[in-house]
Every structure is written in C-alpha cells, then in structure tokens.
Amino acid sequence: MATKNLSEYNIDSVPDASNMTFGIVVSEWNHEITGALLEGCRNTLEKHGALPENIHVKTVPGSFELIYGARQMTLNDGYDAVIILGCVIRGETPHFDYICQGVTQGIARLNATNNIPVVFGLLTTNDLQQAKDRAGGRLGNKGDECAVVAIKMAKF
C-alpha cells in the first residue's frame, strides 16, 4: 500500500517545463483509471509550464502494448521524456503477473538502451478500489507523480 499521497511533492524542486516536449502513451484498457491518470499527468505538466501543444498523447489497446508505444516515441528525437500510463488489476489467472513483469522489463530495457527517459506509470493493483485510490482518490494521482518525474528526468 502506498505510504504517501502520490500528488504531494515539493513544487520548488520541479524545473520549469516550458521548453520541454513530452510523449504520453496511455492504455485504453481500464479507461476509467487510465483516463484519470492522463488527466492528472497533463494538468501537472501544464502546471509546471509545459505547453499543451508540446504534450503528445497516443493510445494503445492494453498495458503490454505500452512497451511498443513508448519505443516508437523514443525514436522521435523531439521528446524530452516519454510517460507510460496503464493499469493492471489482479484477476483469477496468472495473466496479471505476466503482463506486469513484461511491461516492467520492457520499460526498464528502454531506459537502459535509449537517451530519452521513459517514466513508469503502470498501476498494478489487487482490485479496482486500489486503482481508484491511486488515480485521483485518497492516495492522490500517479499521473501527477509521473509528470513530476518526467520533468526532473528530462532535466537530468
């Protein structure tokens, strides 16, 4: 369980993003959750100066496809950082484990082999309520956190 509000951070520690361009890849699966993550992410990028026209969003069908989407965005030299947003909720089969592990390894590989940071915004929860809690609910919004991480890593 998260120990802090994902939307709380020291605003003074975030660089100005007015000259930065961001790619966001968001999963269509669990749209109620991923849509809220996207809204939080966009709002936070803009709050720190990113221009709306410099925030490019692409959708993919599910969380596993986030790897391909992020890879395609890293091939575009115009992005300072790429953010992936998705949500996998545990079910009755091992599918959850395979998807979570695959996406984690895929995004880690992109970070190790590319010059553009790829920010990991995949919620991996046991149930829908845990996902809601982390997508604008009582624990804040992981999208906010991902935006802050993207700005900081773009400036790294």
mmCIF file of C-alpha atoms in Angstrom:
data_model
loop_
_atom_site.group_PDB
_atom_site.id
_atom_site.type_symbol
_atom_site.label_atom_id
_atom_site.label_comp_id
_atom_site.label_asym_id
_atom_site.label_seq_id
_atom_site.Cartn_x
_atom_site.Cartn_y
_atom_site.Cartn_z
ATOM 1 C CA MET A 1 0.000 0.000 0.000
ATOM 2 C CA ALA A 2 1.235 3.485 -0.814
ATOM 3 C CA THR A 3 2.538 5.285 2.219
ATOM 4 C CA LYS A 4 2.044 8.829 0.936
ATOM 5 C CA ASN A 5 -0.176 10.868 -1.306
ATOM 6 C CA LEU A 6 1.115 10.429 -4.856
ATOM 7 C CA SER A 7 0.132 14.009 -5.681
ATOM 8 C CA GLU A 8 2.185 15.624 -2.906
ATOM 9 C CA TYR A 9 5.656 16.930 -3.723
ATOM 10 C CA ASN A 10 7.906 19.925 -3.197
ATOM 11 C CA ILE A 11 6.823 22.242 -6.001
ATOM 12 C CA ASP A 12 10.081 24.203 -5.733
ATOM 13 C CA SER A 13 12.083 21.099 -6.651
ATOM 14 C CA VAL A 14 10.481 20.812 -10.096
ATOM 15 C CA PRO A 15 12.260 22.527 -13.013
ATOM 16 C CA ASP A 16 10.447 24.735 -15.493
ATOM 17 C CA ALA A 17 8.980 22.614 -18.293
ATOM 18 C CA SER A 18 8.108 25.445 -20.695
ATOM 19 C CA ASN A 19 10.750 24.392 -23.232
ATOM 20 C CA MET A 20 10.085 20.664 -22.954
ATOM 21 C CA THR A 21 8.087 18.265 -25.095
ATOM 22 C CA PHE A 22 6.518 15.119 -23.679
ATOM 23 C CA GLY A 23 5.135 11.945 -25.175
ATOM 24 C CA ILE A 24 2.478 10.067 -23.235
ATOM 25 C CA VAL A 25 1.382 6.539 -24.109
ATOM 26 C CA VAL A 26 -1.825 5.545 -22.360
ATOM 27 C CA SER A 27 -3.610 2.207 -22.308
ATOM 28 C CA GLU A 28 -7.265 2.088 -23.320
ATOM 29 C CA TRP A 29 -7.828 -0.897 -21.011
ATOM 30 C CA ASN A 30 -9.311 0.155 -17.648
ATOM 31 C CA HIS A 31 -10.083 3.557 -19.193
ATOM 32 C CA GLU A 32 -11.843 4.814 -16.060
ATOM 33 C CA ILE A 33 -8.470 4.626 -14.331
ATOM 34 C CA THR A 34 -6.092 5.445 -17.196
ATOM 35 C CA GLY A 35 -8.195 8.458 -18.211
ATOM 36 C CA ALA A 36 -7.851 9.855 -14.690
ATOM 37 C CA LEU A 37 -4.094 9.174 -14.733
ATOM 38 C CA LEU A 38 -3.812 11.010 -18.052
ATOM 39 C CA GLU A 39 -5.763 13.998 -16.758
ATOM 40 C CA GLY A 40 -3.537 14.272 -13.690
ATOM 41 C CA CYS A 41 -0.398 13.907 -15.787
ATOM 42 C CA ARG A 42 -1.403 16.581 -18.305
ATOM 43 C CA ASN A 43 -2.530 19.014 -15.619
ATOM 44 C CA THR A 44 0.735 18.655 -13.710
ATOM 45 C CA LEU A 45 2.899 19.054 -16.837
ATOM 46 C CA GLU A 46 0.999 22.229 -17.707
ATOM 47 C CA LYS A 47 1.184 23.452 -14.102
ATOM 48 C CA HIS A 48 4.976 23.402 -14.481
ATOM 49 C CA GLY A 49 4.991 25.268 -17.782
ATOM 50 C CA ALA A 50 4.624 22.614 -20.461
ATOM 51 C CA LEU A 51 2.585 23.960 -23.355
ATOM 52 C CA PRO A 52 -0.469 21.875 -24.300
ATOM 53 C CA GLU A 53 0.810 21.608 -27.883
ATOM 54 C CA ASN A 54 4.036 20.069 -26.528
ATOM 55 C CA ILE A 55 2.200 17.212 -24.820
ATOM 56 C CA HIS A 56 1.533 14.440 -27.350
ATOM 57 C CA VAL A 57 -0.744 11.564 -26.360
ATOM 58 C CA LYS A 58 -1.054 8.223 -28.116
ATOM 59 C CA THR A 59 -3.274 5.349 -27.024
ATOM 60 C CA VAL A 60 -2.628 1.630 -27.172
ATOM 61 C CA PRO A 61 -5.153 -1.160 -26.556
ATOM 62 C CA GLY A 62 -3.652 -2.624 -23.381
ATOM 63 C CA SER A 63 -0.806 -2.366 -20.931
ATOM 64 C CA PHE A 64 1.513 -4.787 -22.715
ATOM 65 C CA GLU A 65 1.393 -2.556 -25.797
ATOM 66 C CA LEU A 66 2.755 0.350 -23.747
ATOM 67 C CA ILE A 67 6.257 -1.004 -24.437
ATOM 68 C CA TYR A 68 5.856 -0.728 -28.206
ATOM 69 C CA GLY A 69 4.203 2.675 -27.943
ATOM 70 C CA ALA A 70 6.967 4.017 -25.722
ATOM 71 C CA ARG A 71 9.632 2.599 -28.037
ATOM 72 C CA GLN A 72 8.068 4.349 -31.023
ATOM 73 C CA MET A 73 8.033 7.629 -29.118
ATOM 74 C CA THR A 74 11.696 7.266 -28.122
ATOM 75 C CA LEU A 75 12.533 7.052 -31.826
ATOM 76 C CA ASN A 76 11.180 10.597 -32.238
ATOM 77 C CA ASP A 77 14.005 12.978 -31.352
ATOM 78 C CA GLY A 78 11.535 15.672 -30.319
ATOM 79 C CA TYR A 79 10.604 14.277 -26.890
ATOM 80 C CA ASP A 80 12.422 15.186 -23.712
ATOM 81 C CA ALA A 81 10.690 12.337 -21.861
ATOM 82 C CA VAL A 82 8.066 9.669 -22.511
ATOM 83 C CA ILE A 83 5.490 8.637 -19.913
ATOM 84 C CA ILE A 84 3.563 5.378 -19.931
ATOM 85 C CA LEU A 85 0.196 5.207 -18.164
ATOM 86 C CA GLY A 86 -1.672 1.973 -17.625
ATOM 87 C CA CYS A 87 -3.485 -0.120 -15.059
ATOM 88 C CA VAL A 88 -3.455 -3.860 -14.475
ATOM 89 C CA ILE A 89 -5.856 -5.244 -11.872
ATOM 90 C CA ARG A 90 -5.231 -8.724 -10.470
ATOM 91 C CA GLY A 91 -7.680 -11.347 -11.638
ATOM 92 C CA GLU A 92 -8.104 -15.075 -11.161
ATOM 93 C CA THR A 93 -5.332 -16.174 -13.534
ATOM 94 C CA PRO A 94 -1.564 -15.596 -13.770
ATOM 95 C CA HIS A 95 -2.171 -13.145 -16.645
ATOM 96 C CA PHE A 96 -1.647 -10.247 -14.185
ATOM 97 C CA ASP A 97 1.842 -11.486 -13.293
ATOM 98 C CA TYR A 98 2.927 -11.948 -16.907
ATOM 99 C CA ILE A 99 1.689 -8.536 -18.025
ATOM 100 C CA CYS A 100 3.181 -6.687 -15.036
ATOM 101 C CA GLN A 101 6.521 -8.438 -15.377
ATOM 102 C CA GLY A 102 6.639 -7.967 -19.144
ATOM 103 C CA VAL A 103 5.856 -4.256 -19.025
ATOM 104 C CA THR A 104 8.306 -3.677 -16.187
ATOM 105 C CA GLN A 105 11.118 -5.446 -18.035
ATOM 106 C CA GLY A 106 10.264 -3.750 -21.330
ATOM 107 C CA ILE A 107 10.286 -0.250 -19.888
ATOM 108 C CA ALA A 108 13.463 -0.988 -17.920
ATOM 109 C CA ARG A 109 15.123 -2.109 -21.160
ATOM 110 C CA LEU A 110 14.060 1.096 -22.913
ATOM 111 C CA ASN A 111 15.541 3.166 -20.096
ATOM 112 C CA ALA A 112 18.802 1.235 -20.257
ATOM 113 C CA THR A 113 19.197 1.486 -24.027
ATOM 114 C CA ASN A 114 17.810 4.902 -25.008
ATOM 115 C CA ASN A 115 18.763 8.509 -24.423
ATOM 116 C CA ILE A 116 15.204 9.558 -23.549
ATOM 117 C CA PRO A 117 13.796 8.724 -20.108
ATOM 118 C CA VAL A 118 10.683 6.556 -20.073
ATOM 119 C CA VAL A 119 8.638 7.082 -16.915
ATOM 120 C CA PHE A 120 6.843 4.046 -15.492
ATOM 121 C CA GLY A 121 3.219 4.897 -14.731
ATOM 122 C CA LEU A 122 1.701 1.416 -14.596
ATOM 123 C CA LEU A 123 -0.634 0.812 -11.677
ATOM 124 C CA THR A 124 -0.503 -2.820 -10.551
ATOM 125 C CA THR A 125 -3.299 -3.299 -8.051
ATOM 126 C CA ASN A 126 -5.184 -6.115 -6.405
ATOM 127 C CA ASP A 127 -8.618 -4.601 -7.040
ATOM 128 C CA LEU A 128 -10.463 -1.725 -8.659
ATOM 129 C CA GLN A 129 -10.678 0.277 -5.425
ATOM 130 C CA GLN A 130 -6.896 0.292 -5.050
ATOM 131 C CA ALA A 131 -6.639 1.598 -8.613
ATOM 132 C CA LYS A 132 -9.208 4.346 -7.950
ATOM 133 C CA ASP A 133 -7.345 5.317 -4.779
ATOM 134 C CA ARG A 134 -4.213 5.916 -6.903
ATOM 135 C CA ALA A 135 -5.939 7.613 -9.848
ATOM 136 C CA GLY A 136 -7.214 10.708 -8.101
ATOM 137 C CA GLY A 137 -8.631 9.081 -4.985
ATOM 138 C CA ARG A 138 -7.485 9.089 -1.387
ATOM 139 C CA LEU A 139 -3.847 8.386 -2.298
ATOM 140 C CA GLY A 140 -3.590 11.071 -4.959
ATOM 141 C CA ASN A 141 -2.874 10.535 -8.634
ATOM 142 C CA LYS A 142 0.038 8.513 -10.007
ATOM 143 C CA GLY A 143 -0.282 10.642 -13.162
ATOM 144 C CA ASP A 144 0.799 13.697 -11.157
ATOM 145 C CA GLU A 145 3.809 11.825 -9.835
ATOM 146 C CA CYS A 146 4.775 10.619 -13.318
ATOM 147 C CA ALA A 147 4.643 14.158 -14.706
ATOM 148 C CA VAL A 148 6.969 15.430 -11.976
ATOM 149 C CA VAL A 149 9.368 12.523 -12.563
ATOM 150 C CA ALA A 150 9.334 13.165 -16.334
ATOM 151 C CA ILE A 151 10.202 16.854 -15.884
ATOM 152 C CA LYS A 152 13.000 16.055 -13.466
ATOM 153 C CA MET A 153 14.430 13.284 -15.643
ATOM 154 C CA ALA A 154 14.218 15.416 -18.786
ATOM 155 C CA LYS A 155 16.338 17.999 -16.966
ATOM 156 C CA PHE A 156 18.768 15.346 -15.612
#
